[in-house]
Short mmCIF file of C-alpha atoms in Angstrom, two decimals:
data_model
loop_
_atom_site.label_atom_id
_atom_site.label_comp_id
_atom_site.label_asym_id
_atom_site.label_seq_id
_atom_site.Cartn_x
_atom_site.Cartn_y
_atom_site.Cartn_z
CA ASP A 1078 64.94 9.11 -235.49
CA ASP A 1079 64.63 5.49 -234.75
CA ASP A 1080 61.29 4.05 -233.72
CA ASP A 1081 61.62 0.99 -231.31
CA ASP A 1082 58.47 -0.91 -229.92
CA ASP A 1083 58.88 -1.70 -226.20
CA ASP A 1084 57.46 -4.58 -224.65
CA ASP A 1085 54.49 -2.61 -223.34
CA GLY A 1086 53.57 -1.29 -226.79
CA GLU A 1087 54.77 2.21 -226.43
CA ILE A 1088 57.07 3.87 -228.81
CA SER A 1089 60.36 5.25 -227.64
CA TYR A 1090 62.63 7.58 -229.72
CA THR A 1091 66.37 7.38 -229.94
CA ARG A 1092 68.21 10.38 -231.47
CA SER A 1093 71.88 10.69 -232.30
CA LYS A 1094 74.22 13.10 -233.99
CA PHE A 1095 77.17 12.51 -236.01
CA HIS A 1096 79.72 14.96 -236.80
CA PHE A 1097 82.53 14.10 -239.39
CA VAL A 1098 85.01 16.77 -239.63
CA ASP A 1099 88.02 16.62 -241.84
CA LEU A 1100 90.55 18.96 -240.13
CA ALA A 1101 92.72 19.01 -243.22
CA GLY A 1102 96.17 19.97 -242.10
CA SER A 1103 98.17 22.90 -241.16
CA GLU A 1104 98.97 25.01 -244.04
CA ARG A 1105 102.27 26.33 -244.30
CA ALA A 1106 102.16 29.16 -246.77
CA ARG A 1107 105.82 29.18 -247.73
CA ARG A 1108 105.76 25.33 -248.45
CA THR A 1109 102.70 25.22 -250.41
CA MET A 1110 103.41 28.48 -252.25
CA ALA A 1111 99.70 29.47 -251.88
CA THR A 1112 98.40 32.84 -253.11
CA GLY A 1113 95.24 34.63 -253.23
CA GLN A 1114 92.13 32.73 -252.14
CA ARG A 1115 94.01 29.54 -251.38
CA LEU A 1116 96.26 31.49 -249.00
CA THR A 1117 93.16 32.84 -247.22
CA GLU A 1118 91.78 29.41 -246.99
CA GLY A 1119 95.15 28.28 -245.36
CA ILE A 1120 95.04 31.05 -242.92
CA ASN A 1121 91.61 30.29 -241.90
CA ILE A 1122 92.33 26.63 -241.54
CA ASN A 1123 95.30 27.61 -239.33
CA LYS A 1124 93.11 29.83 -237.14
CA GLY A 1125 90.59 26.98 -236.77
CA LEU A 1126 93.29 24.57 -235.71
CA LEU A 1127 94.93 27.10 -233.33
CA VAL A 1128 91.51 27.46 -231.43
CA LEU A 1129 90.85 23.76 -231.59
CA GLY A 1130 94.41 23.16 -230.05
CA ASN A 1131 93.69 25.89 -227.40
CA VAL A 1132 90.49 24.04 -226.32
CA ILE A 1133 92.22 20.67 -226.50
CA SER A 1134 95.05 21.98 -224.33
CA ALA A 1135 92.51 23.30 -221.70
CA LEU A 1136 90.73 20.06 -221.68
CA GLY A 1137 93.50 17.59 -221.94
CA ASP A 1138 95.94 18.84 -219.18
CA PRO A 1139 94.85 17.36 -215.98
CA LYS A 1140 96.21 20.37 -214.14
CA LYS A 1141 94.13 22.84 -215.95
CA VAL A 1142 90.68 20.79 -215.99
CA GLY A 1143 88.23 22.97 -214.24
CA LYS A 1144 90.53 25.85 -213.48
CA THR A 1145 91.01 27.47 -216.83
CA HIS A 1146 88.51 28.84 -219.27
CA VAL A 1147 87.83 26.74 -222.28
CA PRO A 1148 87.49 28.91 -225.46
CA TYR A 1149 84.74 27.04 -227.28
CA ARG A 1150 83.19 30.21 -228.50
CA ASP A 1151 86.34 31.35 -230.37
CA SER A 1152 85.51 29.57 -233.56
CA LYS A 1153 82.60 27.81 -235.28
CA LEU A 1154 84.59 24.44 -235.34
CA THR A 1155 84.84 24.43 -231.49
CA ARG A 1156 81.21 25.48 -231.00
CA LEU A 1157 80.17 22.65 -233.22
CA LEU A 1158 82.55 20.03 -231.51
CA ARG A 1159 81.77 21.31 -227.92
CA GLY A 1160 80.00 18.07 -226.91
CA SER A 1161 82.62 16.03 -228.65
CA LEU A 1162 85.42 17.86 -226.68
CA GLY A 1163 84.85 17.07 -222.91
CA GLY A 1164 81.13 16.76 -223.19
CA ASN A 1165 78.47 14.11 -223.45
CA HIS A 1166 79.43 12.50 -226.67
CA ARG A 1167 81.54 9.65 -227.86
CA THR A 1168 84.37 10.87 -229.95
CA LEU A 1169 86.83 9.10 -232.30
CA MET A 1170 89.76 11.09 -233.72
CA VAL A 1171 91.87 9.64 -236.52
CA ALA A 1172 95.29 11.23 -237.05
CA CYS A 1173 97.00 10.67 -240.52
CA VAL A 1174 100.62 10.94 -240.72
CA SER A 1175 103.10 10.65 -243.52
CA PRO A 1176 106.02 8.07 -243.65
CA SER A 1177 108.02 10.44 -245.74
CA SER A 1178 110.97 12.11 -244.03
CA SER A 1179 110.10 15.33 -245.75
CA ASN A 1180 106.86 15.42 -243.71
CA MET A 1181 108.53 14.31 -240.39
CA ALA A 1182 107.93 17.69 -238.70
CA GLU A 1183 104.44 17.80 -239.51
CA SER A 1184 103.87 14.20 -238.69
CA ILE A 1185 105.44 14.72 -235.11
CA ASN A 1186 103.17 17.80 -234.57
CA THR A 1187 100.21 15.78 -235.64
CA LEU A 1188 101.14 13.02 -233.09
CA ARG A 1189 101.70 15.58 -230.33
CA TYR A 1190 98.22 17.23 -231.14
CA SER A 1191 96.21 13.72 -231.16
CA ASN A 1192 98.12 12.88 -228.08
CA ARG A 1193 96.74 15.89 -226.23
CA ALA A 1194 93.34 15.17 -227.58
CA ARG A 1195 93.59 11.66 -226.27
CA ASN A 1196 93.85 12.89 -222.68
CA ILE A 1197 90.30 14.47 -222.85
CA GLN A 1198 87.87 12.43 -220.79
CA ASN A 1199 84.26 12.37 -221.97
CA ARG A 1200 81.45 10.84 -219.98
CA ALA A 1201 78.93 9.65 -222.53
CA ILE A 1202 75.52 9.00 -220.92
CA VAL A 1203 72.09 8.45 -222.44
CA ASN A 1204 69.90 11.60 -221.98
CA VAL A 1205 66.32 10.54 -221.03
CA ASP A 1206 63.43 12.74 -220.77
CA PRO A 1207 62.41 13.26 -217.19
CA THR A 1208 58.60 12.42 -218.08
CA THR A 1209 59.78 9.21 -219.80
CA ARG A 1210 62.05 8.11 -216.91
CA LEU A 1211 59.11 8.86 -214.43
CA VAL A 1212 56.77 6.73 -216.53
CA GLY A 1213 59.06 3.90 -216.68
CA GLU A 1214 59.65 3.99 -212.90
CA LEU A 1215 55.75 4.09 -212.17
CA ARG A 1216 55.27 1.08 -214.61
CA THR A 1217 57.95 -0.75 -212.68
CA ARG A 1218 56.31 0.09 -209.47
CA VAL A 1219 52.91 -0.97 -210.69
CA LYS A 1220 54.35 -4.20 -211.84
CA ASP A 1221 55.98 -4.92 -208.57
CA LEU A 1222 52.83 -4.24 -206.61
CA ALA A 1223 50.75 -6.30 -208.74
CA ALA A 1224 53.10 -9.18 -208.12
CA GLU A 1225 53.03 -8.56 -204.46
CA LEU A 1226 49.28 -8.44 -204.33
CA LEU A 1227 49.25 -11.82 -206.15
CA ARG A 1228 51.58 -13.30 -203.60
CA VAL A 1229 49.42 -12.06 -200.66
CA ARG A 1230 46.34 -13.45 -202.25
CA ALA A 1231 48.04 -16.84 -202.64
CA VAL A 1232 49.19 -16.83 -199.05
CA LEU A 1233 45.69 -15.88 -197.93
CA SER A 1234 44.08 -18.63 -199.92
CA GLU A 1235 46.47 -21.37 -198.60
CA ASN A 1236 45.65 -20.23 -195.04
CA GLY A 1237 41.97 -20.70 -195.75
CA GLU A 1238 41.19 -17.03 -195.27
CA GLU A 1239 38.96 -15.11 -197.99
CA ALA A 1240 41.14 -13.28 -200.42
CA ILE A 1241 40.47 -9.68 -201.29
CA LYS A 1242 38.10 -9.06 -204.14
CA THR A 1243 39.13 -11.17 -207.03
CA SER A 1244 36.97 -9.83 -209.74
CA GLY A 1245 36.72 -6.46 -211.59
CA PRO A 1246 39.73 -4.37 -212.12
CA PHE A 1247 41.81 -6.28 -209.63
CA SER A 1248 41.01 -9.86 -210.71
CA ASP A 1249 43.91 -12.36 -210.98
CA GLU A 1250 43.82 -12.18 -214.50
CA ALA A 1251 44.38 -8.37 -214.54
CA LEU A 1252 46.96 -8.55 -211.84
CA ASN A 1253 48.77 -11.23 -213.87
CA ALA A 1254 48.82 -9.23 -217.03
CA LEU A 1255 50.25 -6.15 -214.75
CA ALA A 1256 52.80 -8.43 -213.18
CA ALA A 1257 53.99 -9.62 -216.57
CA GLY A 1258 54.57 -5.89 -217.72
CA GLY A 1259 51.53 -5.67 -219.77
CA GLU A 1260 48.57 -3.39 -219.62
CA THR A 1261 44.97 -3.90 -218.57
CA SER A 1262 41.97 -1.71 -218.89
CA ILE A 1263 40.41 -0.88 -215.57
CA SER A 1264 36.73 -0.56 -215.65
CA SER A 1265 34.85 1.17 -212.74
CA SER A 1266 31.95 -1.25 -212.68
CA SER A 1267 32.10 -4.05 -210.11
CA THR A 1268 30.72 -7.54 -210.55
#
């Protein structure tokens, strides 16, 4: 959480989440000659990448968007990355490929995979608590009304007419503070 002091002295909170995920690579059991626990890990990596590929296919194809089920719940990885995949997050994907000709097939698959992911369109917006938004709108409204009242008083005094009450909670000093976006304490007593 970051604390920022606004101009009006209130504290606002900004929260962010960062997900750093290393997707490793697809494990080819024959090529890696893995056995035992390493083979099981490779199988689980491939399952997660397959589900992630299905989610990316469902979200990245313009013909399928909104018409097909997106299988977020099929793996822990896709549940974790749900906001990053077509949600309300900013997303950066880094694809690592090998310049070696022996890894050409895997490099091409990685590039195809990342190209499909690139087609996913996220709409990142700042989520604001409704109460905080309402307080901000009301403060802006009070500021505008105070400035307008000061203008009306100035016009009335130029025309030689008696201005509205200029002391107490609606004194020129208090209105100037409100019009500048600051706060003023309003007392119920009149002078």
